[in-house]
mmCIF file of C-alpha atoms and ligand atoms in Angstrom:
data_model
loop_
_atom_site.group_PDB
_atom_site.id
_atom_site.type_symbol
_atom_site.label_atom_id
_atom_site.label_comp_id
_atom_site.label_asym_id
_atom_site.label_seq_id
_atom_site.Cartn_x
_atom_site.Cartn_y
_atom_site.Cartn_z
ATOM 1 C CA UNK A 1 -43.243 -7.203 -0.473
ATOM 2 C CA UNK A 2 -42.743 -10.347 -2.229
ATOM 3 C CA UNK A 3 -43.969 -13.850 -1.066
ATOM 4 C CA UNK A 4 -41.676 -17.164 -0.772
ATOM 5 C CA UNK A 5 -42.444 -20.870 -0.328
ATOM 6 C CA UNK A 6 -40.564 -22.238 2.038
ATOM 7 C CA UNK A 7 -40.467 -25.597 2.729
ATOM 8 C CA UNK A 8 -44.040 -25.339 0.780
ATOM 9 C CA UNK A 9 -45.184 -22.962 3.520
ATOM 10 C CA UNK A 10 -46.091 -19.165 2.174
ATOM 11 C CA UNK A 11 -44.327 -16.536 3.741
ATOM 12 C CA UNK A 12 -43.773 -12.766 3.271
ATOM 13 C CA UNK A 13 -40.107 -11.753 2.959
ATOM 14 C CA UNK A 14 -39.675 -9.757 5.588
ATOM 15 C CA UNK A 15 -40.621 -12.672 8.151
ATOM 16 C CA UNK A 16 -37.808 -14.782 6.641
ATOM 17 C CA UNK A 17 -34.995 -14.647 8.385
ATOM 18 C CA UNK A 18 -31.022 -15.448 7.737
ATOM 19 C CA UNK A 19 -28.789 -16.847 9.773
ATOM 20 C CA UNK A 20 -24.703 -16.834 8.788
ATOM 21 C CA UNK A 21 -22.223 -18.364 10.907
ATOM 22 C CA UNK A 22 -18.940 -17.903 9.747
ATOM 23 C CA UNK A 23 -15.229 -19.566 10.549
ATOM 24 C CA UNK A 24 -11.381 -18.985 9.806
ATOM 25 C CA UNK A 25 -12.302 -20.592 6.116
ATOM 26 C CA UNK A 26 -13.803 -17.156 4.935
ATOM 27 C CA UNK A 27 -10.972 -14.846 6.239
ATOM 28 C CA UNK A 28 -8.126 -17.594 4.523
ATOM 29 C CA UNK A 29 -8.137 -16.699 0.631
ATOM 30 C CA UNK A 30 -7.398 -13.100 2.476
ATOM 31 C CA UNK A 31 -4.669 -14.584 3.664
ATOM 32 C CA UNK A 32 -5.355 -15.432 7.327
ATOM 33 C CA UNK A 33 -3.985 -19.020 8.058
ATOM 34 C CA UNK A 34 -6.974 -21.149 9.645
ATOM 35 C CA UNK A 35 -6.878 -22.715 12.826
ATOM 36 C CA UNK A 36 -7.001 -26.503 11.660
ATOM 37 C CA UNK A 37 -5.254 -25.905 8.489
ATOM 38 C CA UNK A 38 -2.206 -25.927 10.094
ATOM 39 C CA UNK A 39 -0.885 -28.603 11.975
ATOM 40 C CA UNK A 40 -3.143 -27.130 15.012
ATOM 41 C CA UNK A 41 -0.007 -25.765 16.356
ATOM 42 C CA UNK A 42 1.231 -22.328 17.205
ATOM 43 C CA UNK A 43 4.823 -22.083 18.161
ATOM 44 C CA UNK A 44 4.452 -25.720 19.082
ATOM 45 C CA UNK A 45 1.831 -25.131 21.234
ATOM 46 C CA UNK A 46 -1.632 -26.554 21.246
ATOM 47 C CA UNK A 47 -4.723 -24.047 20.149
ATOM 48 C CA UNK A 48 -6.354 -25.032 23.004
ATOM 49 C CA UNK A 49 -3.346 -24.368 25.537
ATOM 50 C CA UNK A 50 -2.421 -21.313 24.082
ATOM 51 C CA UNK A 51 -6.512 -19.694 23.685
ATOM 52 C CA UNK A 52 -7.360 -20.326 27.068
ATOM 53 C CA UNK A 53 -7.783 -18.909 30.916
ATOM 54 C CA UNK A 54 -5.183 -21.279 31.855
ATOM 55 C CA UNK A 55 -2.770 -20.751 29.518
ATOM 56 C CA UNK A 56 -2.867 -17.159 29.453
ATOM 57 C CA UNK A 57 -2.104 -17.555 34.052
ATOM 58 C CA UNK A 58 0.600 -20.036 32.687
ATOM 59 C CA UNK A 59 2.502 -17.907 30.495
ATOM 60 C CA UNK A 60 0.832 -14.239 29.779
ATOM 61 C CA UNK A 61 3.563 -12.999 27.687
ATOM 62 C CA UNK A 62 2.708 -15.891 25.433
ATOM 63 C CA UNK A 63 -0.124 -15.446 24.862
ATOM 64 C CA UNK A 64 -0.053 -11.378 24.281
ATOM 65 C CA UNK A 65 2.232 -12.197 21.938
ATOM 66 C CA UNK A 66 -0.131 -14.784 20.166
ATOM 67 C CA UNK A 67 -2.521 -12.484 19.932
ATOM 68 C CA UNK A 68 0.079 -9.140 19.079
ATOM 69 C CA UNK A 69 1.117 -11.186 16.109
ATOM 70 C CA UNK A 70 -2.123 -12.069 14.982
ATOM 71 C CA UNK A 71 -3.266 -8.627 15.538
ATOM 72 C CA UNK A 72 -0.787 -6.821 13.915
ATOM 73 C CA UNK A 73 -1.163 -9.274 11.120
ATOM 74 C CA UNK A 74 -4.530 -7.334 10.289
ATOM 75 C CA UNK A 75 -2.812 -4.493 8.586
ATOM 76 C CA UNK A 76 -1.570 -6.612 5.740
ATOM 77 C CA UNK A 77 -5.130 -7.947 4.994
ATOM 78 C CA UNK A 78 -8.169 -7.069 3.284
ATOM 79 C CA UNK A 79 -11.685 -8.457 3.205
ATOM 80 C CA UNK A 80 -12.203 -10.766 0.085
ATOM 81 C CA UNK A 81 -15.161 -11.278 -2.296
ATOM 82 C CA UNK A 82 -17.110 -13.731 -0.060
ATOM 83 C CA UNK A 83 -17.214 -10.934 3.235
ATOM 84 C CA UNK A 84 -18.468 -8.211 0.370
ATOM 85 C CA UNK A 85 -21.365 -10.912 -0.637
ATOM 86 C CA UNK A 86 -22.756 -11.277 2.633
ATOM 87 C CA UNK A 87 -22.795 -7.294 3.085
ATOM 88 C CA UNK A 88 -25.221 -7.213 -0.103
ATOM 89 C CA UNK A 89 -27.059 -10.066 1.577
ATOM 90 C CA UNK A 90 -27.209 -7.826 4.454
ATOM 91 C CA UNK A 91 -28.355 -4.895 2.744
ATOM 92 C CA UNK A 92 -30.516 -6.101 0.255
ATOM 93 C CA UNK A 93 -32.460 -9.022 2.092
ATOM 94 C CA UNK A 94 -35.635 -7.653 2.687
ATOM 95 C CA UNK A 95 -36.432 -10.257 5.886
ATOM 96 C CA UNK A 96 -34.146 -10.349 9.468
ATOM 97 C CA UNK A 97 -30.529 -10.800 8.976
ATOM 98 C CA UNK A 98 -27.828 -11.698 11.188
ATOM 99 C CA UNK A 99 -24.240 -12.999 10.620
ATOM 100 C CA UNK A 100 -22.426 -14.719 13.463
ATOM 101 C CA UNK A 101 -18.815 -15.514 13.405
ATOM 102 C CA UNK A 102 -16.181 -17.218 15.075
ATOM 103 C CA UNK A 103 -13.497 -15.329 13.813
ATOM 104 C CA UNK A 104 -11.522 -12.258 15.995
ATOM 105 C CA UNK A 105 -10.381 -10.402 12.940
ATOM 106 C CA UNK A 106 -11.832 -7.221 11.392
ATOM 107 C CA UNK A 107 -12.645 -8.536 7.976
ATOM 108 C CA UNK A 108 -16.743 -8.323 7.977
ATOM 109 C CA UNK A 109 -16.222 -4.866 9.512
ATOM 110 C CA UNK A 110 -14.026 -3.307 7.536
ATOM 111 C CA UNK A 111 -16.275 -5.016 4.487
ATOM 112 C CA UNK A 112 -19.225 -3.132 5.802
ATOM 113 C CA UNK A 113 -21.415 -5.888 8.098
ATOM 114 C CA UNK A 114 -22.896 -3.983 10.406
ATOM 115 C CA UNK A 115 -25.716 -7.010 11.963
ATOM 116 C CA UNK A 116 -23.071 -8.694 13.107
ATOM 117 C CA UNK A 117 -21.787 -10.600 16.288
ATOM 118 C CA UNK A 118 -18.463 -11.398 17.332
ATOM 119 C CA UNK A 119 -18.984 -14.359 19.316
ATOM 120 C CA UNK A 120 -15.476 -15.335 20.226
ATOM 121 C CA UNK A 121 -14.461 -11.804 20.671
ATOM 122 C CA UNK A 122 -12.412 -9.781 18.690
ATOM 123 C CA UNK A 123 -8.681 -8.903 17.938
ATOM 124 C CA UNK A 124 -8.744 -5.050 17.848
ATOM 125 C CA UNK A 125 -10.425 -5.026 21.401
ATOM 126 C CA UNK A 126 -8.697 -5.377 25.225
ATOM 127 C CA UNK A 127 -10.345 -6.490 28.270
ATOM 128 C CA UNK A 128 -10.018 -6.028 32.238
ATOM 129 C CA UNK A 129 -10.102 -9.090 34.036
ATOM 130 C CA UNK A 130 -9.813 -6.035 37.086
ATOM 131 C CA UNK A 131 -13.184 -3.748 36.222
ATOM 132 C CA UNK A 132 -14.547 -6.001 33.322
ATOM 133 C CA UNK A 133 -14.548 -2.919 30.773
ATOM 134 C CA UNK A 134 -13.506 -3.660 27.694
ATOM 135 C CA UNK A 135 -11.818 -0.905 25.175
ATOM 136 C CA UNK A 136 -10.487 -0.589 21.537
ATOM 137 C CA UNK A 137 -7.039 -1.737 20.956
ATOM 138 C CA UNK A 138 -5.136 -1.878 17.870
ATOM 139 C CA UNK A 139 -1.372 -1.887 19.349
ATOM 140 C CA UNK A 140 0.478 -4.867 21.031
ATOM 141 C CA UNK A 141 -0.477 -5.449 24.560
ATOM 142 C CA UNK A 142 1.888 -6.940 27.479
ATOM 143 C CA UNK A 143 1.622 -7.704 30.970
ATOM 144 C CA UNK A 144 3.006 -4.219 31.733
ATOM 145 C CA UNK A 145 -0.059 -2.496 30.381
ATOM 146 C CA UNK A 146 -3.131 -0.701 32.543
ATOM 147 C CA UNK A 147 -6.720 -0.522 32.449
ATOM 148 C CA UNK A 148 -7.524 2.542 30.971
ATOM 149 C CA UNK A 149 -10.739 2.504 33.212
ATOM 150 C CA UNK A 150 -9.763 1.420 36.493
ATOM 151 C CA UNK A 151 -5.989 2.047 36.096
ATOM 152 C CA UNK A 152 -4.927 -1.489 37.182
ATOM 153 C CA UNK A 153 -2.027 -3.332 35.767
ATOM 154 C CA UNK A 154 -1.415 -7.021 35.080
ATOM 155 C CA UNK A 155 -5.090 -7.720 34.565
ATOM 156 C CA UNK A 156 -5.384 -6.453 30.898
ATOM 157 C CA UNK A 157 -5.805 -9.562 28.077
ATOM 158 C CA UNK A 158 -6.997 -9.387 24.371
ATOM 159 C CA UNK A 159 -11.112 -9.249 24.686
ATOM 160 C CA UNK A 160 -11.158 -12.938 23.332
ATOM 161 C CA UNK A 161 -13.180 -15.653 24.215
ATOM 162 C CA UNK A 162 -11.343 -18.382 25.047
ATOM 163 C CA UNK A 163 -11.623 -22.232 25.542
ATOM 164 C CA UNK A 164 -14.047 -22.789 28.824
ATOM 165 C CA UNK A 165 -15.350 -19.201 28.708
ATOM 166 C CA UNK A 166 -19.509 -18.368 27.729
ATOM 167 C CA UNK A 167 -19.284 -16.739 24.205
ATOM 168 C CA UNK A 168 -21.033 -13.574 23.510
ATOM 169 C CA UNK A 169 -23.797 -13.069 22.043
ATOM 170 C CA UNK A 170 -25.301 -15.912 22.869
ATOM 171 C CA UNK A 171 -29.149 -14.912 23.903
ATOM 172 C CA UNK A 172 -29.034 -12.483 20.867
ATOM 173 C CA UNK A 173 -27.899 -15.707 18.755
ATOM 174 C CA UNK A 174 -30.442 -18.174 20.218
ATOM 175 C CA UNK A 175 -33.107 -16.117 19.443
ATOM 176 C CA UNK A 176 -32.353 -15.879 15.826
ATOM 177 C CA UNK A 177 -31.416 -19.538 15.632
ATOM 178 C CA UNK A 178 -35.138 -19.712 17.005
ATOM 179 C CA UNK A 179 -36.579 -17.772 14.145
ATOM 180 C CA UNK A 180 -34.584 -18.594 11.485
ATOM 181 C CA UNK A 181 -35.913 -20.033 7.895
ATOM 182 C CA UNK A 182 -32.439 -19.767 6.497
ATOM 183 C CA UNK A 183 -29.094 -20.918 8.278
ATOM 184 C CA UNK A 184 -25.819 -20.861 6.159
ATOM 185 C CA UNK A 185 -22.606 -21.688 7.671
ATOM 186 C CA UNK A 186 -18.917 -20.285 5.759
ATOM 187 C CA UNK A 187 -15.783 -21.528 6.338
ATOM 188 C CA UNK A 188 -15.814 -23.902 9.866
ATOM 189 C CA UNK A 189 -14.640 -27.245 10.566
ATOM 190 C CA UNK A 190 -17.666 -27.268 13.209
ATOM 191 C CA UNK A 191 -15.142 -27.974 15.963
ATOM 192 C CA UNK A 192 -15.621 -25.621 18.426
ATOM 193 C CA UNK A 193 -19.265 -25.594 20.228
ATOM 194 C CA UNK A 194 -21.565 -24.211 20.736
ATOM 195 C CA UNK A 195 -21.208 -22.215 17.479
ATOM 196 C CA UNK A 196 -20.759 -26.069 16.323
ATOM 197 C CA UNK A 197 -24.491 -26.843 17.168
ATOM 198 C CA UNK A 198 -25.924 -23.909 15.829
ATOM 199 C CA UNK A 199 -26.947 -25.897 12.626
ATOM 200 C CA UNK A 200 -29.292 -27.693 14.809
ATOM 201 C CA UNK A 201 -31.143 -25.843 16.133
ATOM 202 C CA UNK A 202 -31.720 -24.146 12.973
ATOM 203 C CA UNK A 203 -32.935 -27.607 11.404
ATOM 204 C CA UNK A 204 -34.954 -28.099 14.640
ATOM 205 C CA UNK A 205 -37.319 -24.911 13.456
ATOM 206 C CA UNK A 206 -37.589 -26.431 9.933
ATOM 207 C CA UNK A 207 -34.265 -24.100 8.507
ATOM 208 C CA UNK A 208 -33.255 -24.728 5.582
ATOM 209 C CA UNK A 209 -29.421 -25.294 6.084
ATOM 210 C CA UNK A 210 -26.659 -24.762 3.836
ATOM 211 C CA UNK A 211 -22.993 -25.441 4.525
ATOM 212 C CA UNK A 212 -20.132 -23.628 2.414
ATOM 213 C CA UNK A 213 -17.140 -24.810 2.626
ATOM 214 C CA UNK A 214 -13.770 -26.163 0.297
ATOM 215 C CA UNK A 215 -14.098 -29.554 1.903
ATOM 216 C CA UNK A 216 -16.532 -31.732 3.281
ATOM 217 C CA UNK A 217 -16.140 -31.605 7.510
ATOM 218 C CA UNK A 218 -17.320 -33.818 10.254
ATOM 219 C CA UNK A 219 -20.730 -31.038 10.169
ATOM 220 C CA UNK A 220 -21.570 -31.886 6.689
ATOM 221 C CA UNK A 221 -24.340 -34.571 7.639
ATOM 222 C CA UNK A 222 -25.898 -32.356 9.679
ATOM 223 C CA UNK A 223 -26.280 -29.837 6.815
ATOM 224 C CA UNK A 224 -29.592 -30.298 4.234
ATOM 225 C CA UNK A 225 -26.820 -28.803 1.600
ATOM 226 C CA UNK A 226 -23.281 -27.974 0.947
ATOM 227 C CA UNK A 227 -21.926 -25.969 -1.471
ATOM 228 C CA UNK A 228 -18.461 -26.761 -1.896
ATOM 229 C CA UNK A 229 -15.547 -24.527 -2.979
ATOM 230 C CA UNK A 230 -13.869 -21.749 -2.441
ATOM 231 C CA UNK A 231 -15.454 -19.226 -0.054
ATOM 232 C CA UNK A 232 -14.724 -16.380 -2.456
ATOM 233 C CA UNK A 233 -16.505 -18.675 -5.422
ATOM 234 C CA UNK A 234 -19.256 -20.030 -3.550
ATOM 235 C CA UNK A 235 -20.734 -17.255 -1.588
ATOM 236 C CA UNK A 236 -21.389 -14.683 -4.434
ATOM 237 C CA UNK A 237 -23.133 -17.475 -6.292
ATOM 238 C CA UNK A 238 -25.008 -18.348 -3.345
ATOM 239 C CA UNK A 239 -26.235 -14.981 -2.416
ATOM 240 C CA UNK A 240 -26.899 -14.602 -5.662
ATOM 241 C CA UNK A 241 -29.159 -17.597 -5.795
ATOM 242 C CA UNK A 242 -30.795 -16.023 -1.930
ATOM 243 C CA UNK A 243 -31.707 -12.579 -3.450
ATOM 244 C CA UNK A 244 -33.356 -14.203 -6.992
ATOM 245 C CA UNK A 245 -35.737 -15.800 -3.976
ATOM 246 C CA UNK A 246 -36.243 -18.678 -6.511
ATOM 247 C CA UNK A 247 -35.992 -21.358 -3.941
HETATM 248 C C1 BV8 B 301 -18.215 -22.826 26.054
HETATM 249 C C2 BV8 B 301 -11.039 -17.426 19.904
HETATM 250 C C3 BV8 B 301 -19.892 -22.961 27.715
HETATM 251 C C4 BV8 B 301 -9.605 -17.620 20.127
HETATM 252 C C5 BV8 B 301 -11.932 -19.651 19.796
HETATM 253 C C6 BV8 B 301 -14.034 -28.771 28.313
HETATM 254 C C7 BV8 B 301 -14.038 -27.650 29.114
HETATM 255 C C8 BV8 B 301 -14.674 -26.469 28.750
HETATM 256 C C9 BV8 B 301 -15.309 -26.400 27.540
HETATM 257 C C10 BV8 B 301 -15.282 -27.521 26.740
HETATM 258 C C11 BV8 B 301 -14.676 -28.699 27.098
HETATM 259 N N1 BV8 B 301 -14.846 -29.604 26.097
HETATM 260 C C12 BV8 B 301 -15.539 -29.019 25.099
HETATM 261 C C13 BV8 B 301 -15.811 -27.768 25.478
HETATM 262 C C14 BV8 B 301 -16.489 -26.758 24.734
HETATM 263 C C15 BV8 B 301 -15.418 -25.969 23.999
HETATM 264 C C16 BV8 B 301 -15.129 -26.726 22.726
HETATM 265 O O1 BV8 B 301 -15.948 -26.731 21.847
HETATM 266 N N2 BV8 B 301 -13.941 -27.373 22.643
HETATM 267 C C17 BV8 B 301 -13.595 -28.110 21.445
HETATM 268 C C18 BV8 B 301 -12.073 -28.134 21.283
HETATM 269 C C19 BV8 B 301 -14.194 -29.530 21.562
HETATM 270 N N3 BV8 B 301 -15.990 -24.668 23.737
HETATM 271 C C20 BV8 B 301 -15.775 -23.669 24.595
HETATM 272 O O2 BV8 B 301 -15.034 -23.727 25.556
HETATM 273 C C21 BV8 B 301 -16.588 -22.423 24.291
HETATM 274 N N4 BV8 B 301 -17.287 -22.025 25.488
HETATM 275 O O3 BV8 B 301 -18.480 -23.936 25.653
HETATM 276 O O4 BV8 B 301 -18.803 -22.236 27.154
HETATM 277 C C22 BV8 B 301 -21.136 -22.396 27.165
HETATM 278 C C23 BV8 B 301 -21.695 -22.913 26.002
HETATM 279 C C24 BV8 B 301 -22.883 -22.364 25.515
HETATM 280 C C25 BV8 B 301 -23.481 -21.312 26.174
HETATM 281 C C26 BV8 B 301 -22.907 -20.804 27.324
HETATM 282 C C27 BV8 B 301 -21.731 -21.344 27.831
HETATM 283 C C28 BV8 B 301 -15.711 -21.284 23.867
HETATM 284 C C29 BV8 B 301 -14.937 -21.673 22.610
HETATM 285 C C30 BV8 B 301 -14.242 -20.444 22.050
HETATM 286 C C31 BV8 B 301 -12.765 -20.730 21.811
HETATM 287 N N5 BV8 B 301 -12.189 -19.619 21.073
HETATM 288 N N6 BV8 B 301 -11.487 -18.577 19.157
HETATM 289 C C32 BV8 B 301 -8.833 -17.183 18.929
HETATM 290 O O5 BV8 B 301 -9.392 -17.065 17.831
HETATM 291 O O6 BV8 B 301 -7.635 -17.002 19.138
HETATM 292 S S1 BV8 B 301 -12.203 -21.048 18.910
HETATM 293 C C33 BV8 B 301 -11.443 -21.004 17.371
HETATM 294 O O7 BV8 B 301 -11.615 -22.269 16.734
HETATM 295 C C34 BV8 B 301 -12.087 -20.085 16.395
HETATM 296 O O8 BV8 B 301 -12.548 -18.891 16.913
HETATM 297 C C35 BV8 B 301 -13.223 -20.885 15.836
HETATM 298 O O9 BV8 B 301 -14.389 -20.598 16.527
HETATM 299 C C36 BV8 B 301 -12.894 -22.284 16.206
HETATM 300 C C37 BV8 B 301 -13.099 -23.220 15.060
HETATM 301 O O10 BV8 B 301 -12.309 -22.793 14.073
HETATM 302 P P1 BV8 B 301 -12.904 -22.561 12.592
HETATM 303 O O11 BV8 B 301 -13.327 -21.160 12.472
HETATM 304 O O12 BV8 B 301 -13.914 -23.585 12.231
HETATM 305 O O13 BV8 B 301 -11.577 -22.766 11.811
HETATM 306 P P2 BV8 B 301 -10.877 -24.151 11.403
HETATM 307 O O14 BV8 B 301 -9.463 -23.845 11.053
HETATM 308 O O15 BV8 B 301 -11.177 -25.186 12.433
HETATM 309 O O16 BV8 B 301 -11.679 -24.564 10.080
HETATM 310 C C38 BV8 B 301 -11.589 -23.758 8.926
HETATM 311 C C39 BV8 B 301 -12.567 -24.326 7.913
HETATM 312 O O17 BV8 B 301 -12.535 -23.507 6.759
HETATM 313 C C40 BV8 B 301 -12.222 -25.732 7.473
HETATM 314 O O18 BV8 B 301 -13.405 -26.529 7.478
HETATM 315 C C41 BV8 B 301 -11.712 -25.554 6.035
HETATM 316 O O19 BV8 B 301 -12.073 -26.655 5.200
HETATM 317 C C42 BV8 B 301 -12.455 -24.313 5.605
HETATM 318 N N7 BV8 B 301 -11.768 -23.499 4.597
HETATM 319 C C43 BV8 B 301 -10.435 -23.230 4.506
HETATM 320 N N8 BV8 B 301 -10.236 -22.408 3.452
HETATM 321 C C44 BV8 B 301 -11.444 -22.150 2.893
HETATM 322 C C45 BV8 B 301 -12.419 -22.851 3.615
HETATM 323 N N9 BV8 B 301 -13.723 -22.806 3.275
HETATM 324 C C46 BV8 B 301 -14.079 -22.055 2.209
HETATM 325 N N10 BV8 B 301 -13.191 -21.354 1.474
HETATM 326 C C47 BV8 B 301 -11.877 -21.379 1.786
HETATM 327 N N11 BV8 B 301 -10.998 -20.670 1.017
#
């Protein structure tokens, strides 16, 4: 078990521990559009209006078909170089290791993350407003479909976090953010909170914070360093960099 200096302080490897947040940036050279990349407009409706409670009371059919799009969508994409990095960072970091993302595709999955939390929910999964049980789903949903636990209808939606609702995986996350020596964001315009803050409270326990991203974003002050380019360019070189353990 090897030793590292960090921040000057000795530690053994397997107390150091990685945290990855990661945003619609890493997911776009597979060719999923971003959410700000755009004109922050989805059929000429606002994010916002269209990923929330409300919006989904306001118009359901909307929104399922938002999300049937996007899901569907998933098919035609694979994971790209930068989700394969962070699985060798995964398996090969000999500390703690968690990755965090934003995103509701199935991209770190299907690369072969297995720490991993899906804070804003996922696209492959459906939910019960009705019983609260939530199931896989890889179809389109609609307003005419039933709970496959409780048998209700009208009360199933995509299992997606939306604007105004508590994210998952939040004590989980907090408790790494806690720990962590190492906090590396991917791809996020640090928009959306709290996943927005995580960066500090990693610098708050001394982290050593790294943003990756293709441009700078109104984050990057917050971050100790950036690495900027292209998530598929970046990431290798910076796990890369994380395994030598020459920092
Ligand atoms: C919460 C799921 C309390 C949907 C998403 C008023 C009322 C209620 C809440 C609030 C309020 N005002 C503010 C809030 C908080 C609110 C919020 O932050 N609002 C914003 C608009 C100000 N947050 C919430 O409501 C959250 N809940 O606060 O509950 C609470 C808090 C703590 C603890 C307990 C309870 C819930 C928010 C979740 C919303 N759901 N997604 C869906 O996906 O359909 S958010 C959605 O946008 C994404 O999931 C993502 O998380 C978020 C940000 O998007 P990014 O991933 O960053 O993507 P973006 O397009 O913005 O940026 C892409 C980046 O990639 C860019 O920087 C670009 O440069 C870069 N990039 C592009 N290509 C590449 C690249 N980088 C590298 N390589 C490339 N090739």
């Amino acid at each position: 078990m090897g030793w590292l200096s960090v921040g000057g302080v000795g530690m053994s490897e397997s107390e150091v521990e990685i945290v990855i947040l990661t945003g619609a940036g890493i997911s776009a050279e597979s060719g999923i559009a971003t959410f700000r990349g755009a004109d922050g407009l989805w059929e000429g409706h606002r994010f916002e209006d269209v990923a929330s409670p409300e919006g989904f009371r306001r118009d359901p059919g909307l929104v399922h078909r938002f999300y049937n799009l996007r899901r569907a969508g998933l098919g035609e994409v694979a994971p790209n170089a930068a989700h394969l990095a962070l699985v060798r960072l995964e398996r090969e970091w000999r500390g703690r290791f968690l990755l965090v993302t934003q995103n509701v595709d199935d991209l770190h999955e299907r690369a072969g993350s297995e720490r991993l939390v899906h804070m804003h929910g996922e696209l492959k999964k459906a939910l019960c407003e009705g019983c609260g049980k939530s199931w896989e789903w890889v179809g389109d949903l609609g307003t005419g479909d039933a709970c496959v636990y409780c048998g209700r209808v009208g009360v199933v939606r995509p299992d997606i976090v939306w604007f105004g609702e508590i994210p998952y995986g939040m004590d989980e996350i907090l408790g790494a953010l806690g720990r962590c020596r190492i906090f590396v964001s991917v791809g996020t315009s640090g928009s959306v909170y709290p996943a927005a803050g995580f960066v500090d409270l990693a610098r708050r326990v001394g982290a050593r914070t790294v943003e990756c991203n293709v441009a700078e974003t109104s984050a990057s002050g917050n971050f100790g360093e950036r690495r900027t380019g292209l998530a598929t360019e970046v990431v290798p070189a910076l796990v890369e960099e994380l395994l030598g353990s020459a920092w």
